[in-house]
Each structure stands twice: as structure tokens, then as C-alpha cells.
Amino acid sequence: MTADEKLQRYVVPNYGRYPIWPVRANGTEVWDRDGKRYLDFAGGVAVCPVGHAHPAIVEALSKQASTLIHVSNWYCIEGQAHLAERLVNEVVEIEGKCFFCNSGAEANEGLLKLARRYGVQQRGLKAPKIITFTNSFHGRTLGAMFATAQSKIWGDFGLEPAELGYIHLPFNDTSALKSVFSQHSDIVAVLLEPIQGESGVNAVTADFLRTAQSLCRAHNALLLLDEVQCGFGRAGHLSGWRAIIPGDEIQPDGISWAKAMGSGYPLGAFWVRDAAMPNGGKLCDLLGPGSHGTTYGGSPLACAVGLATVDTIINEDLCGNAEMVGNFIRTEATAWKHPLITTIRQKGLFIGFELEADSIKRAAGEKAPSIFLAGLLLNAGLMTVPAGPNVVRWLPPLNISKQDAIEALSIMRAVLDEVSTPMP
Ligand SMILES: *Cc1c(COP(=O)(O)O)cnc(C)c1O
């Protein structure tokens, strides 16, 4: 049986996959089993910040693999201590503590549990409520998927968001947020992505983020930021929210990460602020022994890769590179004034091209314009990621060169021109 037949027969068909079979990669290049080369402007989905087979990552992985891959969290793990210190002091730059897990959904679950426990233990609530926003994406576990305010994610699973304590509000609507806080006395947290990824690179407005923070402070609720996609340099800053409001004005209570954190090795984490709680004790110590856990989270191997990833991003100034090359891409692509692109949303190397859906639909047939166009780009040798029905996202490694950007731009332009040329 061929691999194609085995995939069909033995793997759950939950993904709509493009029919290519990548087998190896280096830097920004990926090759499939037929030897065809692709320029990787998807990076998994925002997972490969330093490119493929980066020597620092390969060395950290192989060295740690031959030293100690795994011990349980019954013991003390050196890598967790070092990585947590780096995250607190270099990434967040606000005093706090970290918990390590394996994915973005799991990191968000941790924050959601933190908020609910805060509500129960510190505010005496029976049914705490958490606010999340339209077009968000927080992951696929039960908690995270009902936090995700898109019914296509949670529909047909036999529960309603409200049953799990979620209130979904329109994103960036300050008056809706104010009015919900004035109507409910049991809100324990606001969870948002500083820059929404799956909806097509939509940033929170500075005004909305400030309002969310002040409402949370005034109502004794937690401000939780999902930085799973926008964090770790993607938006040109180690912390994604600082691409919206630089400096220390925003002091989140919790932050979740994953994706880029492990350069492709499964690694997620959340951070909790060192803040005093109303009934005594600190927020960063709220999840005490027995309250939370994971078997794999924070293994020596995962932490070694995480440390190598953060250090490489910092040492090679990849935030600076993301900012520089990202701005270059936006400037170049904006100058095309291409009829098939309506808007370009860009922060660092977090780039969304909003497509002129009606024109593309004619060529796309049944497919969503974003999926159709990403397929054409793939055939032309450029990996990208669809976001929602109408946006193609670029999420390349943060260390791409200007030359890589020029190549990607020329592929994109040629494909767009082809689609916009009427068929003979
Ligand atoms: C990808 C993503 C998640 C989920 O991460 P998984 O590792 O797939 O569980 C959560 N939040 C955001 C913003 C994401 O982009």
C-alpha cells in the first residue's frame, strides 16, 4: 500500500490537505518527495521562527536527546528554571511565573482554569464568566474551542459557549465591553489575541486594549493575552501586545504561548503575573500543588529547544529583521495596487493579504478564495496559509532575507496576475 492509500485509509480525515508530501527542509526552503522545492512562507503555521534545520536548534535537540529526553514533573527540571527565567526577564519583562505544556490550546486551558479558580477562591463566585471575542481562535480542546468565538469551531458538539461560562463579544467594540461589565458582576477574565491570526491578522486597537485593561482592574477581573501566534517576535516584538502599545502601560495578568516557542518541537507555556490577590497570596502562586499538570510539559528536551529558540531570536535580532523585512514586503506589495488585493495588514512578519473575494470566486468555484489562492501559490512554489475565507497569510521564518521576500513577492504577483487575466 502506498503512503497515499494509507493516509486515506488509516488517518482521520479532519484536515483539508493540499496533496503535496514535504520530506525535508533547510532554512526557508522545503522539498517534497518528488524533489520539488518550495519557499516556506508558512513556517508550519507560524511555528518555525528561525527556519528549518537551524544549527542552534539541531545542536540543542541532539545534545539534550543524548543526555536526558524526559523525566516527570515529580522531579526538578533544570531547563524549566532557565527557560522560565528567560521568558519572565527577556520576553514579558514583568515579574511573574511560568507553567510549561505542549500546545497553544493547552496553554489557554491553563489560563482559563486560573481565571475560574480566581473567581471561585478569591471572589466567591459559583459560575465565573469569561469574555472572548468574535473571530478569535484559542484552540480545539473543549475549554479553548468554546472560548473561540466562531461557531464553525464549536458548532455540533452539543454544548453552547454560555453553558461553559463564555460571553462572546464583537472584537474592538469598547462600548459592548463596557456594557457587559456593567451588566454582569461575575466576570473573571477577558481573553484576547493582541493580533488575531486565524481571522486574518486583525490587531486589537490601542483604545480597546486600554479599555479592556482598565475594566478588568476596576472589576477585579484578569486580563489574559493569547500570544500563541502573535508572540515570540512574529509581530516584530518579543511580546505581541507591545506591537500595539509599546512599553509597560499594559500589564497583563496572564499570557499563553506555543507555536514558535519550540521551533517545531511541541512546547507551550503560560505566564502569570506576580500580583497580590484580594484575599492574600499571589496570583502567580494560585495554581498550587495538585491544581494543574501535564505529563510531558516542560520536559528537558522541550525546554532545551525552547531555550535555544528564544536565545536565537534574541541573539540574531530577529525582531528587528521581522520589522525590517515585513515593512519592505508591505511597501512593495502595496505599490502593486493589485486589483485582487483589497487590504494588506502587517505587523513584523505577520502579514495578511485580504483578497478581492468576488473576482477570485469566479475562478475558485466551490473553494474559499483564500484556500484556492494558497493552492495556486503552492503550485508556483510558495507555501502560505489561508486565514478565514478571504485572507492569505504570510508567516515566514523571522530570519528570512530580503532576497527571500523578493522571490515570494514575485511568485505572488505572477499568480495574482494569472488569476486576474480573463480566461481566453
Ligand atoms: C494556533 C493557535 C492556538 C492553538 O494552538 P494549538 O497548539 O494548535 O493548540 C491558540 N491560539 C492562537 C492565537 C493560535 O494561533
XYZ file of C-alpha atoms and ligand atoms in Angstrom:
439
model
C 0.000 0.000 0.000
C 1.326 3.439 -0.848
C 1.554 6.237 1.715
C -1.277 7.958 -0.167
C -3.513 4.920 0.325
C -2.520 4.505 3.979
C -3.258 8.158 4.748
C -6.695 7.738 3.187
C -7.446 4.521 4.987
C -5.855 4.999 8.427
C -5.752 8.715 9.239
C -8.827 10.616 10.453
C -9.924 12.945 7.655
C -10.239 16.124 9.773
C -7.814 18.197 7.676
C -8.391 19.524 4.176
C -4.857 18.852 2.975
C -3.069 20.061 -0.123
C -1.784 16.979 -1.978
C 1.939 17.571 -1.517
C 4.296 15.486 0.637
C 7.112 17.508 2.203
C 10.090 15.382 3.229
C 12.980 17.706 4.087
C 13.822 21.337 4.676
C 16.623 23.807 5.259
C 16.393 27.475 6.189
C 13.450 28.881 4.251
C 13.299 26.024 1.735
C 11.224 22.825 1.807
C 11.371 19.924 -0.656
C 8.615 17.415 -1.343
C 9.038 13.728 -2.121
C 9.135 14.463 -5.840
C 12.085 16.791 -5.315
C 10.079 19.951 -5.919
C 11.323 22.992 -3.968
C 9.101 25.419 -2.054
C 9.863 28.730 -0.410
C 8.365 28.407 3.071
C 6.322 31.489 3.937
C 4.029 29.436 6.173
C 6.599 28.091 8.643
C 4.218 25.340 9.735
C 1.584 27.764 10.912
C 3.861 30.398 12.435
C 5.902 27.642 14.042
C 9.416 27.976 12.615
C 10.820 31.331 13.749
C 14.449 30.533 12.952
C 13.848 28.498 9.802
C 14.391 24.792 9.260
C 17.446 22.890 10.497
C 18.965 25.939 12.208
C 22.295 24.753 13.695
C 21.488 26.133 17.181
C 18.208 24.181 17.297
C 19.678 20.994 15.845
C 22.518 21.135 18.358
C 20.239 21.786 21.342
C 17.929 18.945 20.294
C 20.580 16.361 19.612
C 22.714 17.247 22.623
C 19.747 17.100 25.003
C 18.376 13.944 23.329
C 21.563 12.081 24.122
C 21.696 13.499 27.674
C 18.122 13.325 29.036
C 14.933 13.409 26.971
C 12.373 13.070 29.706
C 11.806 12.861 33.417
C 8.491 13.594 35.095
C 7.402 16.676 36.947
C 7.777 14.728 40.176
C 11.367 15.976 39.936
C 13.076 19.332 39.423
C 13.887 20.117 35.793
C 16.794 22.472 35.130
C 15.591 23.536 31.698
C 12.275 24.788 33.135
C 14.128 27.023 35.570
C 16.337 28.526 32.844
C 13.590 28.897 30.252
C 11.114 30.428 32.733
C 13.728 32.946 33.818
C 14.316 33.906 30.174
C 10.573 34.240 29.468
C 9.973 36.411 32.537
C 13.007 38.655 32.143
C 13.523 38.878 28.372
C 10.120 38.242 26.820
C 7.482 39.558 29.246
C 9.755 41.839 31.307
C 7.198 41.821 34.112
C 7.669 39.797 37.302
C 5.720 36.523 37.258
C 5.931 32.727 36.910
C 5.561 30.220 34.060
C 3.948 26.825 33.547
C 5.047 24.574 30.674
C 2.787 22.466 28.470
C 2.730 21.158 24.901
C 0.424 23.263 22.747
C -1.467 26.501 22.426
C -4.844 25.086 23.359
C -3.322 23.619 26.491
C -1.669 26.916 27.406
C -5.041 28.644 27.076
C -6.739 25.919 29.130
C -4.293 26.745 31.900
C -5.194 30.446 31.784
C -8.914 29.635 31.711
C -8.530 27.388 34.748
C -6.501 30.072 36.502
C -9.268 32.630 35.908
C -12.044 30.283 37.035
C -10.189 29.340 40.198
C -9.528 33.008 40.866
C -13.268 33.645 40.604
C -14.189 30.767 42.897
C -11.488 31.164 45.537
C -10.914 34.913 45.563
C -14.337 36.272 44.669
C -16.623 33.537 45.969
C -18.331 33.047 42.616
C -20.215 29.861 41.738
C -20.251 30.343 37.965
C -17.470 32.684 36.808
C -17.753 34.157 33.315
C -15.012 34.828 30.790
C -15.245 37.269 27.894
C -13.785 36.390 24.483
C -14.200 37.945 21.035
C -15.568 37.294 17.559
C -13.177 35.754 15.047
C -10.816 34.746 17.818
C -9.036 31.404 17.844
C -7.913 29.791 21.075
C -7.563 26.102 20.182
C -9.510 22.870 19.842
C -9.873 21.461 23.349
C -13.303 21.777 24.967
C -12.426 24.867 27.013
C -10.438 26.606 24.302
C -12.851 25.834 21.482
C -15.848 27.323 23.296
C -13.684 30.326 24.153
C -13.175 30.639 20.387
C -15.980 32.906 19.240
C -16.576 31.238 15.877
C -19.482 28.806 15.685
C -17.748 26.866 12.890
C -15.240 25.756 15.564
C -17.688 24.754 18.345
C -20.902 24.034 16.475
C -22.351 20.496 16.510
C -20.553 19.390 19.665
C -23.650 19.567 21.853
C -22.787 22.489 24.107
C -23.257 26.228 23.977
C -20.499 28.695 24.946
C -22.720 30.157 27.693
C -23.004 26.740 29.354
C -19.252 26.828 29.893
C -19.300 30.411 31.136
C -18.222 32.271 27.988
C -19.573 35.573 26.771
C -18.643 36.281 23.147
C -18.427 39.956 22.187
C -17.526 41.802 18.993
C -13.781 42.455 18.786
C -12.615 46.046 19.253
C -16.072 47.237 20.360
C -15.377 49.211 23.530
C -18.995 50.119 24.214
C -20.091 46.453 24.058
C -17.325 45.581 26.509
C -18.262 48.376 28.898
C -21.901 47.470 28.817
C -21.297 43.773 29.529
C -19.132 44.646 32.541
C -21.897 46.897 33.825
C -24.499 44.120 33.443
C -22.602 41.193 34.958
C -20.906 41.041 38.344
C -19.353 37.602 37.803
C -16.834 38.309 35.012
C -13.428 36.952 35.987
C -11.400 37.467 32.821
C -11.079 38.952 29.369
C -9.128 36.754 26.959
C -7.954 38.191 23.650
C -5.347 37.842 20.942
C -3.438 41.140 20.617
C -3.302 40.309 16.909
C -5.858 37.741 15.767
C -4.213 35.194 13.488
C -6.795 32.755 12.190
C -9.198 35.573 11.330
C -6.569 37.114 9.039
C -4.138 39.289 11.015
C -6.525 41.653 12.795
C -4.935 43.720 15.542
C -6.632 44.914 18.685
C -6.886 48.704 18.733
C -4.827 50.521 21.355
C -8.018 52.082 22.672
C -9.726 48.703 23.081
C -6.727 47.147 24.815
C -6.524 50.088 27.243
C -10.257 49.880 27.908
C -10.059 46.127 28.498
C -7.236 46.628 30.971
C -8.994 49.377 32.912
C -12.302 47.480 33.039
C -10.500 44.356 34.282
C -8.738 46.353 37.004
C -11.950 48.112 38.037
C -13.950 44.855 38.221
C -11.321 42.619 39.751
C -11.017 40.519 36.577
C -7.906 39.180 34.835
C -6.555 40.464 31.524
C -5.383 37.384 29.607
C -3.475 37.615 26.325
C -3.291 34.758 23.844
C 0.140 35.257 22.282
C 0.264 31.763 20.785
C 0.565 33.137 17.257
C 1.496 36.818 17.629
C 4.192 36.335 20.291
C 7.845 35.422 20.116
C 8.901 38.008 17.559
C 6.241 37.334 14.934
C 4.947 40.909 15.112
C 8.431 42.440 15.414
C 8.407 42.369 19.244
C 9.075 39.533 21.655
C 5.659 40.294 23.147
C 2.933 40.766 20.564
C 0.927 43.294 22.583
C 3.941 45.648 22.560
C 3.491 45.903 18.780
C 0.195 47.630 19.708
C 1.233 49.588 22.804
C 4.999 49.658 23.434
C 6.468 49.859 26.907
C 4.900 48.966 30.240
C 1.484 50.552 30.048
C -0.195 47.190 29.523
C 0.359 44.768 32.395
C -1.404 41.530 31.512
C -2.295 39.070 34.280
C -1.682 36.033 32.108
C -0.109 35.202 28.736
C -0.208 31.989 26.693
C 2.380 30.889 24.124
C 3.106 27.937 21.855
C 3.686 27.773 18.071
C 7.089 29.478 17.572
C 8.263 28.632 21.061
C 9.724 25.224 20.277
C 10.780 25.750 16.650
C 8.527 22.827 15.743
C 9.084 20.722 18.835
C 5.748 20.708 20.753
C 6.102 23.291 23.510
C 3.664 25.747 25.038
C 3.560 27.765 28.223
C 1.635 30.310 30.169
C 2.904 33.143 32.318
C 1.088 34.547 35.361
C 1.773 37.957 36.872
C 3.254 38.341 40.327
C 0.266 40.289 41.659
C -1.278 40.417 45.115
C -4.746 38.847 45.338
C -7.686 40.303 47.309
C -7.713 37.533 49.947
C -3.940 37.372 50.263
C -1.326 35.397 48.401
C -0.125 35.996 44.865
C -1.800 35.298 41.556
C 1.330 33.555 40.264
C 1.026 31.046 43.146
C -2.727 30.437 42.794
C -2.308 27.149 40.940
C -0.711 25.248 43.804
C 0.242 21.558 44.047
C -2.429 19.293 42.571
C -4.412 22.036 40.837
C -2.994 21.557 37.357
C -0.488 19.431 35.482
C 0.625 17.582 32.372
C 2.777 14.520 31.813
C 5.005 15.807 29.025
C 5.011 19.531 29.727
C 8.399 21.120 30.252
C 10.472 18.030 29.556
C 14.230 18.542 29.491
C 14.197 18.142 25.690
C 11.356 20.625 25.139
C 12.977 23.202 27.401
C 16.364 22.842 25.713
C 14.781 23.567 22.336
C 12.724 26.417 23.789
C 15.818 27.999 25.300
C 17.737 27.680 22.028
C 14.798 29.239 20.187
C 14.456 32.274 22.487
C 18.211 32.793 22.562
C 18.482 32.631 18.771
C 15.617 35.099 18.321
C 17.320 37.489 20.738
C 20.947 36.977 19.672
C 20.224 37.272 15.948
C 17.906 40.273 16.486
C 15.106 38.537 14.620
C 12.553 41.044 15.923
C 14.497 43.753 14.123
C 14.702 41.631 10.978
C 10.971 40.825 11.114
C 10.179 44.509 11.372
C 12.531 45.470 8.524
C 11.644 42.733 6.018
C 7.935 42.887 6.950
C 7.803 46.607 6.214
C 9.641 46.012 2.941
C 7.075 43.386 1.881
C 4.128 45.637 2.718
C 5.647 48.603 0.870
C 6.413 46.538 -2.236
C 3.055 44.751 -2.363
C 1.111 47.952 -1.654
C 2.828 49.600 -4.631
C 1.338 46.941 -6.973
C -2.130 48.376 -6.330
C -3.273 44.930 -7.399
C -6.994 44.664 -8.109
C -7.173 41.282 -6.337
C -5.812 42.632 -3.031
C -8.088 44.944 -1.074
C -6.020 45.408 2.100
C -2.631 44.378 3.462
C -2.430 44.045 7.249
C 1.126 43.706 8.524
C 2.992 43.783 11.830
C 6.539 42.496 11.508
C 6.360 39.202 9.605
C 2.702 38.690 10.493
C 1.108 39.587 7.165
C -2.445 39.213 5.887
C -3.407 39.883 2.283
C -7.155 40.460 2.131
C -8.355 39.267 -1.253
C -10.951 40.791 -3.533
C -13.251 37.832 -2.961
C -15.779 38.337 -5.731
C -13.221 38.327 -8.541
C -11.408 35.308 -7.150
C -14.624 33.377 -6.508
C -15.254 33.192 -10.226
C -12.035 31.226 -10.673
C -12.223 29.409 -7.319
C -15.556 27.655 -7.859
C -16.512 25.742 -4.705
C -13.358 26.611 -2.775
C -12.919 29.584 -0.448
C -10.844 32.257 -2.243
C -8.094 32.023 0.409
C -7.759 28.230 0.066
C -7.877 28.452 -3.704
C -5.201 31.138 -3.921
C -2.918 29.446 -1.369
C -3.199 26.318 -3.559
C -2.106 28.226 -6.657
C 0.789 29.774 -4.728
C 1.809 26.310 -3.560
C 1.837 25.019 -7.139
C 4.015 28.002 -8.001
C 6.456 27.071 -5.210
C 5.345 29.321 -2.333
C 3.935 27.971 0.936
C 1.432 30.318 2.615
C -1.545 29.809 4.964
C -5.199 30.643 4.317
C -6.960 32.577 7.099
C -10.727 32.664 7.020
C -12.367 32.678 3.583
C -10.643 35.746 2.138
C -7.166 36.208 3.587
C -3.834 34.657 2.635
C -1.305 34.856 5.457
C 2.462 35.007 5.251
C 4.176 33.644 8.373
C 7.744 33.049 7.205
C 10.700 32.342 9.479
C 11.790 35.563 11.205
C 15.286 35.282 9.723
C 14.307 35.441 6.048
C 16.425 37.659 3.844
C 15.239 40.480 1.625
C 16.082 38.169 -1.273
C 13.600 35.563 0.034
C 10.996 38.305 0.276
C 11.668 39.408 -3.291
C 11.248 35.841 -4.540
C 7.977 35.382 -2.624
C 6.657 38.709 -3.869
C 7.412 37.832 -7.461
C 5.640 34.447 -7.167
C 2.630 36.091 -5.534
C 2.417 38.790 -8.165
C 2.671 36.360 -11.059
C -0.070 34.152 -9.567
C -2.372 37.110 -8.915
C -1.826 38.388 -12.457
C -2.685 34.980 -13.827
C -5.914 34.811 -11.802
C -6.958 38.296 -12.819
C -6.344 37.720 -16.530
C -9.679 36.737 -18.101
C -9.616 33.218 -19.474
C -9.296 33.116 -23.264
C -2.743 28.040 16.948
C -3.387 28.842 17.998
C -3.897 28.252 19.170
C -3.934 26.755 19.378
O -2.675 26.204 19.424
P -2.508 24.602 19.294
O -1.050 24.391 19.501
O -2.991 24.239 17.928
O -3.340 24.001 20.347
C -4.395 29.071 20.149
N -4.411 30.408 19.997
C -3.937 31.013 18.890
C -3.962 32.501 18.791
C -3.432 30.252 17.843
O -2.990 30.847 16.729
